[in-house]
Structures are given as C-alpha cells and as structure tokens.
XYZ file of C-alpha atoms in Angstrom:
493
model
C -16.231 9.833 28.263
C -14.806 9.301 24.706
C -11.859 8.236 25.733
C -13.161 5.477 27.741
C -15.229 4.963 25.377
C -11.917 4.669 22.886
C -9.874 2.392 25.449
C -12.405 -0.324 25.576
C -12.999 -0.594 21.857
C -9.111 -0.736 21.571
C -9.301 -3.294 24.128
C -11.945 -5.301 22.277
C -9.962 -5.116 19.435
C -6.993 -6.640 21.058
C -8.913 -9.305 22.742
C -10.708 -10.483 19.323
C -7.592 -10.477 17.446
C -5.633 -12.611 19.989
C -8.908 -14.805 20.171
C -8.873 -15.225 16.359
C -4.704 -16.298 16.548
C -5.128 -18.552 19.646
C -8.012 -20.279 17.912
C -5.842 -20.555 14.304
C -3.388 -22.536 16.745
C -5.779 -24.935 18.583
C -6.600 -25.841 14.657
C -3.349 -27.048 13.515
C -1.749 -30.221 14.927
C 0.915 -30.209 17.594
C 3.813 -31.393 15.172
C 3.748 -27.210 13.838
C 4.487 -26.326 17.148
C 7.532 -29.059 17.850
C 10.868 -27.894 16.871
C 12.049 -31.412 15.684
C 9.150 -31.991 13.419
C 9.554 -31.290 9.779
C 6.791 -28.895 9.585
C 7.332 -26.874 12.199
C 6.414 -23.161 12.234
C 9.348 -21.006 12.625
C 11.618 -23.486 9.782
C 11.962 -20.129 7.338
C 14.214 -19.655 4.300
C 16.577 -17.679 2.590
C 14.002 -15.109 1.407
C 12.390 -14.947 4.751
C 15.784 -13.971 6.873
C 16.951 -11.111 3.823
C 13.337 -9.591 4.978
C 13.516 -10.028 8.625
C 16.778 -9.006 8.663
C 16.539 -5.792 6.519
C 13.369 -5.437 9.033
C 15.546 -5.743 11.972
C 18.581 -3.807 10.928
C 16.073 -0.822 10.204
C 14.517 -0.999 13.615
C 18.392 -1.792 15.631
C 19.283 1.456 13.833
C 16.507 3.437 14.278
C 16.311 3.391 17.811
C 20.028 3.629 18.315
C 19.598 6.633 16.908
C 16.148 7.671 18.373
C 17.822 6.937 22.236
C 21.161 7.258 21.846
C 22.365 9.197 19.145
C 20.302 11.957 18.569
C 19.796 12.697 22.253
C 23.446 13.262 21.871
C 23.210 15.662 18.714
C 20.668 17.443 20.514
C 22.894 18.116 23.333
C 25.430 19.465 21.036
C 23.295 21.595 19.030
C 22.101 23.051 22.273
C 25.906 24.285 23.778
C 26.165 26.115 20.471
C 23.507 28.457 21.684
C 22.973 31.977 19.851
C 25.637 30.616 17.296
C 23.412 28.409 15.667
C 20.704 30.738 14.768
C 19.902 31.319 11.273
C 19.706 35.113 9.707
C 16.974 34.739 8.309
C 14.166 32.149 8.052
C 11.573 32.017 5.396
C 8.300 30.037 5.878
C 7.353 28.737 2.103
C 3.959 27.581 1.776
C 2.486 25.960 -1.125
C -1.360 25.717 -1.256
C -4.049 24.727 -3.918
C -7.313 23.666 -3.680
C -7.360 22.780 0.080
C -10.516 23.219 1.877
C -10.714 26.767 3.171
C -11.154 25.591 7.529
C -7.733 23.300 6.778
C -5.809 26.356 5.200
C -7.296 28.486 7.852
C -5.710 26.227 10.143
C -2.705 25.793 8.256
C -1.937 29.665 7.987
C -2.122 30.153 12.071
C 0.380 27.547 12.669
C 2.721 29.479 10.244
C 2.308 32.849 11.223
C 2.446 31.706 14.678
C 5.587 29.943 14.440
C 7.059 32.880 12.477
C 6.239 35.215 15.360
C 7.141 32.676 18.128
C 10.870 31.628 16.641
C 12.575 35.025 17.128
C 14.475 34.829 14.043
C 13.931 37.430 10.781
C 11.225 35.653 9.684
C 9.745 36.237 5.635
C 6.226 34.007 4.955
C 6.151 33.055 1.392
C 2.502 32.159 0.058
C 2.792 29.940 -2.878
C -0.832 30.266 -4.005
C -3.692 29.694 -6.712
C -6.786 31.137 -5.841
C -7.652 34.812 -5.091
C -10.090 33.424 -1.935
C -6.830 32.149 -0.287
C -5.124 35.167 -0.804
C -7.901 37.222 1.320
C -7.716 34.519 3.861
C -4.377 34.951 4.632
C -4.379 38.839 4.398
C -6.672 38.475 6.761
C -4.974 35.949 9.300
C -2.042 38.410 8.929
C -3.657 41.276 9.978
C -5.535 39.945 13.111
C -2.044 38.400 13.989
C -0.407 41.749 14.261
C 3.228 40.253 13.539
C 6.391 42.361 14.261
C 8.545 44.751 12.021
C 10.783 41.458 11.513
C 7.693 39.360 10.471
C 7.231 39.862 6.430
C 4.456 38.436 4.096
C 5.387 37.800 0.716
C 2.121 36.178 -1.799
C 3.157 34.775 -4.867
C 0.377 34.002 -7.217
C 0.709 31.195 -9.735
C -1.239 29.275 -12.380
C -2.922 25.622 -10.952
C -0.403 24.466 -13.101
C 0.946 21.604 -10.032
C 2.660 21.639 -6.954
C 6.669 21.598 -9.056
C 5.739 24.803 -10.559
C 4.527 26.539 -7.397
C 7.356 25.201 -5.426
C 10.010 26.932 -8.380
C 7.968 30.393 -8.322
C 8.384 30.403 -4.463
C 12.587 29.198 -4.741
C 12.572 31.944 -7.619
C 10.622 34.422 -5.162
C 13.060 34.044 -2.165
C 16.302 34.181 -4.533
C 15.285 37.601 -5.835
C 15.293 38.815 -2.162
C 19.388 37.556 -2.429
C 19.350 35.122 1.122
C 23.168 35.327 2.849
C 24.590 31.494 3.232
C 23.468 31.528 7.066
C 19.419 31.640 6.200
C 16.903 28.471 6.182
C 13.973 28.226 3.965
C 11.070 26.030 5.866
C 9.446 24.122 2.480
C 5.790 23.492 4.354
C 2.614 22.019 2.020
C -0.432 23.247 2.389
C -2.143 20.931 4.807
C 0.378 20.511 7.320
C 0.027 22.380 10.797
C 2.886 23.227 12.168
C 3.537 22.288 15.660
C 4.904 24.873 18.287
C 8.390 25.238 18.656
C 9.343 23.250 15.074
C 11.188 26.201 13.559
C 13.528 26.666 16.984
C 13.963 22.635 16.737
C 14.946 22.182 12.858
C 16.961 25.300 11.843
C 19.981 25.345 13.920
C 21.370 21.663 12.735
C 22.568 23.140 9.457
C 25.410 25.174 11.685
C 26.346 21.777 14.007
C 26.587 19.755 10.376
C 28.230 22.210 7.294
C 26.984 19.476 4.917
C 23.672 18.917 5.587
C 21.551 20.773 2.802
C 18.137 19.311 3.822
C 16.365 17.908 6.785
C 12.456 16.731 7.767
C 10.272 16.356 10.210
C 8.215 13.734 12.263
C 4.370 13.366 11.296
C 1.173 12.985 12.840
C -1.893 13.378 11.392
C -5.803 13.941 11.916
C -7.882 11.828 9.358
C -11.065 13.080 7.225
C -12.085 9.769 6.569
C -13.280 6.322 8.152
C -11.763 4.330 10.817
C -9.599 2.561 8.803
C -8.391 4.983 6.836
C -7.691 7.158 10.221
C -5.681 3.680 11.499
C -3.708 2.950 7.745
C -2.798 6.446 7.770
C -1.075 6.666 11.473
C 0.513 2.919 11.077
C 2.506 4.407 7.638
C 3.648 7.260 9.957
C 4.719 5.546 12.706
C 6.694 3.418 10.550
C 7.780 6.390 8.452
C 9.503 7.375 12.211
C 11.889 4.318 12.565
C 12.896 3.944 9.093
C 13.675 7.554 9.000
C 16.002 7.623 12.066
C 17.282 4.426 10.408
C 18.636 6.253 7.824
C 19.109 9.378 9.610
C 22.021 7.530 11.424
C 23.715 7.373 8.122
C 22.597 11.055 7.475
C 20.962 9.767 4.585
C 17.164 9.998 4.866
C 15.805 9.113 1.911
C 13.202 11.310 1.098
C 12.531 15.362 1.733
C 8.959 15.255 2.324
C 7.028 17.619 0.983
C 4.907 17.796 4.364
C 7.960 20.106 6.279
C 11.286 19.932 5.731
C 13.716 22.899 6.070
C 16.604 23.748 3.259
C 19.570 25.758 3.706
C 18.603 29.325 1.254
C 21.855 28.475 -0.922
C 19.989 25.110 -1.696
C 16.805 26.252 -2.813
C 18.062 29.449 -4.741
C 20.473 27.244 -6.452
C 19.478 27.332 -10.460
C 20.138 23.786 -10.684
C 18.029 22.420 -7.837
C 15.241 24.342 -8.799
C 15.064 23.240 -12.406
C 15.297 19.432 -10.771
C 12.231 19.639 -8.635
C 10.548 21.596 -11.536
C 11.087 20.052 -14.427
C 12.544 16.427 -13.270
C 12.061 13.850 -15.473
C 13.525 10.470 -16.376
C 14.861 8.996 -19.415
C 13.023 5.336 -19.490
C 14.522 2.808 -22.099
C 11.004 1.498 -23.309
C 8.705 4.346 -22.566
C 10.815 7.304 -24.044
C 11.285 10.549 -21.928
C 8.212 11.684 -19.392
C 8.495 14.716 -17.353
C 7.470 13.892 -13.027
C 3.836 14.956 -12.174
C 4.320 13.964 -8.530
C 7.161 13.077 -6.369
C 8.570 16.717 -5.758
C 10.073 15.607 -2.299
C 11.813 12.656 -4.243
C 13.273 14.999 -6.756
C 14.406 17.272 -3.894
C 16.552 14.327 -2.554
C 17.951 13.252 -5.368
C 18.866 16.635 -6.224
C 20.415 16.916 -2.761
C 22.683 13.994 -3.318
C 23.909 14.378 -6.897
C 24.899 18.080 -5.513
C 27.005 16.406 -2.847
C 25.301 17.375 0.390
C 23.630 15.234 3.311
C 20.454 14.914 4.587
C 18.693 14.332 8.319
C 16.004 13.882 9.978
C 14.779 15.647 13.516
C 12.722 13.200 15.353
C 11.324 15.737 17.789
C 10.304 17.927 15.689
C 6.687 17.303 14.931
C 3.899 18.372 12.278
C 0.311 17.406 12.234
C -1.225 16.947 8.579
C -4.938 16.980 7.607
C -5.213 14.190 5.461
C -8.103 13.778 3.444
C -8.981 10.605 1.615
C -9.303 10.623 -2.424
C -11.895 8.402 -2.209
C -14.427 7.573 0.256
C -14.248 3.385 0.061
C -10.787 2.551 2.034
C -9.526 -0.311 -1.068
C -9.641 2.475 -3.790
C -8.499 5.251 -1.539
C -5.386 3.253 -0.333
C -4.802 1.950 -3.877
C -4.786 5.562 -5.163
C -2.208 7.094 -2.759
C -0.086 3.659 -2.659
C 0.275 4.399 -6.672
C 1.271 7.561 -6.513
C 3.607 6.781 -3.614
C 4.861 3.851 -5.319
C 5.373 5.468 -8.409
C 7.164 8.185 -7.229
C 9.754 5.655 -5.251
C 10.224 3.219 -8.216
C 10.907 6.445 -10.493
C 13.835 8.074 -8.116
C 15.231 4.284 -7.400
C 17.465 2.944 -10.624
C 18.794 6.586 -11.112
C 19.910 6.907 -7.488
C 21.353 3.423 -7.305
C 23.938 4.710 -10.187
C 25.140 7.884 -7.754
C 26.999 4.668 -6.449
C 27.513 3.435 -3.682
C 30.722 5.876 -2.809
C 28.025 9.169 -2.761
C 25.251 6.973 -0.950
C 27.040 4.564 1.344
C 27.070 1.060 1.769
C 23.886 1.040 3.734
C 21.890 3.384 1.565
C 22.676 1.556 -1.390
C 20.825 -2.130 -0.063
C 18.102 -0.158 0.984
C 17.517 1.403 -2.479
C 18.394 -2.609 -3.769
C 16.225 -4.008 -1.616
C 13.460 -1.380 -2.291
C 13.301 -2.929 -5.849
C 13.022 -6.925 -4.834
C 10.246 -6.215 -2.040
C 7.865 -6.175 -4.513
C 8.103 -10.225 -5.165
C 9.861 -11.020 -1.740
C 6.564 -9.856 0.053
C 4.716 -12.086 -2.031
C 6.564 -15.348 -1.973
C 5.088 -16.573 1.923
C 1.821 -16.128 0.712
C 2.072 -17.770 -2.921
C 4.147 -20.646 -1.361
C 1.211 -21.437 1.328
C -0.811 -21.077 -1.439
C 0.658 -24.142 -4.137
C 1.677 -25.976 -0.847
C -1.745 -26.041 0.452
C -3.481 -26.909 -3.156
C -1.236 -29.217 -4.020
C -0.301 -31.174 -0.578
C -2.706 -30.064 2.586
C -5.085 -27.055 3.940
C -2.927 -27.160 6.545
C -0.024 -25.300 5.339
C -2.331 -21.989 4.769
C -3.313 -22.425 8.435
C 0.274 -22.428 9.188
C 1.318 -19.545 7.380
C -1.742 -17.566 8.449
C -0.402 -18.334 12.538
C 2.759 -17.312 11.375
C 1.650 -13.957 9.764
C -0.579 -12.939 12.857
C 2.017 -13.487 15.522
C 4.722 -12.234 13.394
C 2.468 -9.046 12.741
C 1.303 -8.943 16.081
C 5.414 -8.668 17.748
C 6.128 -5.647 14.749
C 3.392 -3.542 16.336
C 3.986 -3.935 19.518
C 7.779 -2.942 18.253
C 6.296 0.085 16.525
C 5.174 1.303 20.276
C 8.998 2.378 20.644
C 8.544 4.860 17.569
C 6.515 6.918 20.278
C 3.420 6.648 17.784
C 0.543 4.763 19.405
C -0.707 1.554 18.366
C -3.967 0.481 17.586
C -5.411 -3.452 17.161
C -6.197 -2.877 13.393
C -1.836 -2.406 12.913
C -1.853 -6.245 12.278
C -3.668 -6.887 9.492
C -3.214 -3.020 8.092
C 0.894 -4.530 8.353
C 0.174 -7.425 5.993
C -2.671 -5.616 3.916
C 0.442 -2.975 3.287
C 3.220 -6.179 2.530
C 0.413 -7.813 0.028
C -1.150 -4.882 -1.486
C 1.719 -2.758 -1.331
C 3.640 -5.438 -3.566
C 0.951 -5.759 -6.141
C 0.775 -1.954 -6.839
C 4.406 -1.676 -6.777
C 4.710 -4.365 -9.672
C 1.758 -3.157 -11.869
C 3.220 0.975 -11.414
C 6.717 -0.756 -12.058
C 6.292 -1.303 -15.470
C 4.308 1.875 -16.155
C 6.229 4.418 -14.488
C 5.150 7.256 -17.162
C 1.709 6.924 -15.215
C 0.924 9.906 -12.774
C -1.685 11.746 -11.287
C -2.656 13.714 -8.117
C -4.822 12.546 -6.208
C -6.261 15.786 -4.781
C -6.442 17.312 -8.010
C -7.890 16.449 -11.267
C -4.124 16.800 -13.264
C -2.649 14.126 -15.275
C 0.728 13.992 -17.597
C -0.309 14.572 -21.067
C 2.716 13.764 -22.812
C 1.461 14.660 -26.345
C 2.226 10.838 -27.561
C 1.111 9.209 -30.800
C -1.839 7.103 -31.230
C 0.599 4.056 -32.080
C 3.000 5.401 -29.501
C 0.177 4.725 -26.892
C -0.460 2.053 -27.730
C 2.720 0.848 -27.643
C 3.182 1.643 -24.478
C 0.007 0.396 -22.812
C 0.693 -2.894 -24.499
C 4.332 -3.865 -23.659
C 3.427 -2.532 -20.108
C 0.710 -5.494 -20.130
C 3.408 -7.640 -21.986
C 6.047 -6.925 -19.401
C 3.873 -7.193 -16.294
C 2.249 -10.899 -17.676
C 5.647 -12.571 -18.267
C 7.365 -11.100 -15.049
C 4.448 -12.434 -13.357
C 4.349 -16.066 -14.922
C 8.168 -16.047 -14.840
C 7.870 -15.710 -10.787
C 5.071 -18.250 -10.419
C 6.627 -20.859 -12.783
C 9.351 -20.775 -10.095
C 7.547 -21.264 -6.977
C 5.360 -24.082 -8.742
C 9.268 -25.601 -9.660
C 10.454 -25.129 -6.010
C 7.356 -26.356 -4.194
C-alpha cells in the first residue's frame, strides 16, 4: 500500500512539473522557439558551453567507466582469486554523539561484516562516551565472533573527529600491520552494506599504487521530504562524478562515510599528522588549523605522498543522515558551508601539486571548481538586467530553459542507478544558485568552521583588532568581488 501510495505522488509530481514547463512555453511567443529568430532559446554563449561541457565530459566519463571499464576491473580483480586477499583487515570506527538506535545499527553492520569477510579481522572503536562503549561490548558479545574476530576500544576526549581518527591510525600502528593489510576508515553513522569489505579490499593487490579508495552512498533521511529528496539527488550525483574521476584514478575526495586505506597509509607518521593537524597558510587571514574536512585532508595527503586513488561503484553504504536543523533553507545552508568550505580550503593548495602529479583532467576540474561559483550565476543575473532593462520576456525564457534543461540532467542521473524523484529539478537549480552564493561568501572566509552535529568551533586565540580585521576585509573582499562581477554583466547586457 505505501508504495502505491509513493508511485502516484511521484507521478503527480511529474505531471505538475511538466504542466508548469508546458504552460511557461504557451506564454512566450513563437519567435523563442524558431531557430532563425534572434531570440531564440537554445542561442547560448561562451560561459554556457565551458558548463555544459564540463557537465557532459563528467557524465561521458562516468559511465564509460560505470559500463565499461570497471566491469572490466572487476573481472580482473576476480581471476586473481585467493591472491588478492588482504592479511589482515581492520574495521576503524569513529563515533561521537550519535543517537544511541543509529550506533546500534551502525555497530551490527560492522561486526557483521567483520565476521562475514573471512579475513583476520581487528574492530577498532574510536569512541567518546562510556554509554557507547557498553553498547558495543554488548553487540560483541551477543554476536559471538570467531578467534580471528578482535575488538579493540579506544577512548578519546570529544575533542573532534581529526583527533579520534589519529588515536585510532596511532592504535592500529602499535599492533605493527604487514604491507598486505587494509584498514576500513567507517564514520559513525554509516551502515555498512553486506559484502562491502569482500568488494573494496582486494583492488589494492590488482593496482600497487592505489593507497585509498571509497564507496557508493545511499542514505535514509531523519528529516522532511525535501531534505530526504536534496540529500539522495547530491548522492546520486556524487556516483557519476566519482566514476568520472575514478577513470583517471583520481577521485577527489576520501569520504569520511567508508573508504578503505592500505595499513602502510594510515600508520604512516606523516599522513596522520595531515588529517590531524592540517591546516593552511592563508595570505590575508594568517595560519588556521582545519575543524572539518578530514576526508579532504586524507586526499590531499594521498597525492602529495605519490599514490592513487579509486572509487568502487558497487560497493555500497547506507548513512543515517540527520538534519542540523529542522527548516530545509538553514539546514541545507549549514551542511553546503561546511561542504563548501572544506572544498575551497583543499583547492588552491592542490592545484600547485601540478598538473604532472594530478593529470591534465584533474587539474580543470580543481580550476573549474573555483569559477563555478560566478559561472552558475551569470544565466540567472543576465535574465535578470535583460528582463529589467528590455522585456519580462527574457526571464520567461530563461526560466523554460532552466526547467527543460533540469528536467533532461535528471532523467540522465537515472543511469547513476540512484532513483529519481520529481523534486530533482528544481533541488538541481536550488543546488547551482544556492550552492554558488555559499561558495562565494565561505570563499573569502575560509578560517570559518564548525560541525554541524556538534557544538565545536575553531577558536584560534586571535586579537580583538585581529578579528576584526578579519571579519572586515572578508566583507570588503566579498562587496567588491561582487560589484566587480555585476558591473560586468550590466556592461555586456
């Protein structure tokens, strides 16, 4: 019953939203729809085909490697059989403050998959509180795992996520790891699907220089319908632009949701003082240490060390997400930020790696990673002046254009294996126009951080005058980058 219930409010959904476009286009005159007339709808520019294109080359490569490639990998990595097993895997899981059903959940998966691989197997419980401690102790002992099955609880102060992930490295190093074993890195509100250990750990023996890989994401929503839909769209597009890059075996990211290390990588003194105590040396704003962005750090680390990085599309997680805030705006706002932030901090430094470490490819997509920000909003400032200063008509125009256009990348997203859903449309361009804004304002105050599940921000000990200093020229900065880009449009319109 509730999924036919579900199937006809997606199909209502459809139906209004192609009502709403096919009305937008009995509004305009017939001129926007002839390809000799000066006005006509699909006349774009320069800035319009660097997007599309950047958008197409992403999706080309992702699903030449989703259908072609990897299938072919996977065959590979299969004839290697027992030789690709790892001798040892350990399980690292990083929990704090997490709602006790979720790490409950969480746990099971873990010890489950621990059991289920086969492999020596260690569990290593990065955690805060004494209540998940007796959870787990508990899960363990109904579980009744073998003699190869260990449990290993590290107890830290709620100091952040960096500093439990270096206590767990720094917990698995002391028990000396041989160059064949994998360390799992797996937060703390991520269920593991079964089979994901067997899927992920034997690539490191089919590629020598791949020191970290990560995982495809699904995810179950605490929040409203929107927030459920917003969530799922970033993950299905998280899929494509992964095996994008993943072609190039250079995903950009580690996430911090799963993704599985060699044990020479993460017992490696220098890696683990980079995702502990990373930090960036900003010309204006002085030196800040990184509150978030662990998984960012990781990478980096991973490429300045010289090694590769991939992605394993069938190898699946499901994470509990749970809104920071209960309105949709502030919630999305919040985690955009932090994402945002974490991406614009990693991006300048990596760019100077050069392009011989990162490739040709990797290198415009960190480029173009830094213009999106006022690409995405020229269409809409454009329509905009045009439609003050000559006719109505050209906001109509762009509006058609931005609901068909969005309405062809979702159905494209239905290759990703992700489902769609009718609110993808508008969540697209919501993402493109929002997205942009937050990017520009965390651009120029990148020393800005803060979780958003806990209550922790960077206290960097700075003057009262060197506060203010800051806060100021970050308003300075963001008001004449802004007038800058709207005295040209008003100049080219």
């Amino acid at each position: 019953m509730d999924k036919l219930k579900n199937g006809l409010n997606q199909a209502s959904g459809w139906m209004l939203y192609l009502s709403l476009l096919m009305l937008l286009a009995l509004a305009l005159p017939r001129t926007v729809f002839d390809p000799e007339a000066r006005d006509f709808i699909l006349l774009i520019g320069i800035v319009g085909i660097w997007r599309y294109s950047m958008g197409a080359m992403h999706f080309v490569r992702g699903c030449l490697f989703l259908y072609l490639v990897y299938p072919w990998y996977r065959r590979k990595v299969t004839k290697l059989g027992k030789d690709a097993d790892p001798s040892h895997v350990y399980l690292l899981v990083t929990s704090f403050r997490i709602e006790a059903l979720t790490t409950a959940m969480v746990y099971r998966s873990v010890i489950r998959e621990a059991i289920d691989c086969g492999y020596p197997c260690t569990v290593v419980c990065s955690i805060v509180e004494l209540s998940d401690e007796l959870l787990i102790k508990n899960l363990w002992a109904h579980a009744k795992p073998p003699a190869h099955v260990k449990l290993d609880i590290v107890r830290i102060p709620g100091t952040g996520k960096r500093d439990g992930l270096a206590h767990g490295f720094r917990a698995i190093s002391r028990q000396m790891p041989d160059r064949d074993a994998v360390v799992a890195v797996i937060d703390g509100d991520t269920v593991l699907e079964p089979g994901v250990v067997i899927k992920t750990v034997p690539w490191f023996k089919l590629f020598p220089n791949v020191g970290g890989l990560t995982t495809n994401e699904f995810c179950e929503v605490r929040g409203s319908y929107l927030m459920s839909e917003w969530h799922k769209l970033r993950f299905a597009q998280r899929h494509l632009n992964m095996c994008s890059m993943a072609l190039s075996k250079r995903v950009l990211t580690m996430t911090g949701r799963m993704s599985v290390f060699r044990a020479s990588v993460v017992t490696d003194p220098e890696f683990i003082r980079d995702v502990e105590s990373d930090h960036l040396e900003h010309w204006r704003l002085g030196r800040f240490q990184f509150l978030t962005g662990d998984d960012k750090s990781s990478w980096y680390s991973l490429m300045r060390l010289g090694y590769d990085t991939f992605y394993v599309p069938d190898a699946a997680i499901n994470t509990v997400e749970h809104p920071p805030e209960k309105s949709f705006i502030k919630a999305s706002r919040k985690l955009m930020f932090r994402w945002y932030g974490n991406n614009l901090r990693q991006n300048s430094r990596a760019l100077r790696l050069g392009m011989g470490r990162l490739g040709a490819f990797t290198s415009l997509v960190l480029f173009d990673q830094r213009v999106s920000m006022w690409t995405c909003l020229l269409g809409l400032c454009v329509a905009i002046i045009a439609s003050l200063k000559y006719s109505l008509m050209y906001l109509l125009i762009y509006l058609l254009w931005i609901g068909s256009t969005r309405l062809i990348l979702t159905l494209l997203l239905m290759l990703s294996g992700h489902r769609i859903g009718p609110a993808y449309p508008a969540l697209l361009y919501y993402n493109q126009i929002v997205g942009a804004l937050v990017k520009i304002y965390v651009f120029f105050r990148l020393d800005q951080q803060s979780w958003t599940r806990q209550n922790t921000k960077l206290n960097r000990g700075l003057s009262s005058f060197a506060n203010w200093f800051n806060s100021w020229s970050s308003r300075a900065m963001t008001f004449s980058a802004a007038s800058v880009f709207i005295a040209a449009l008003l100049a080219l319109v």
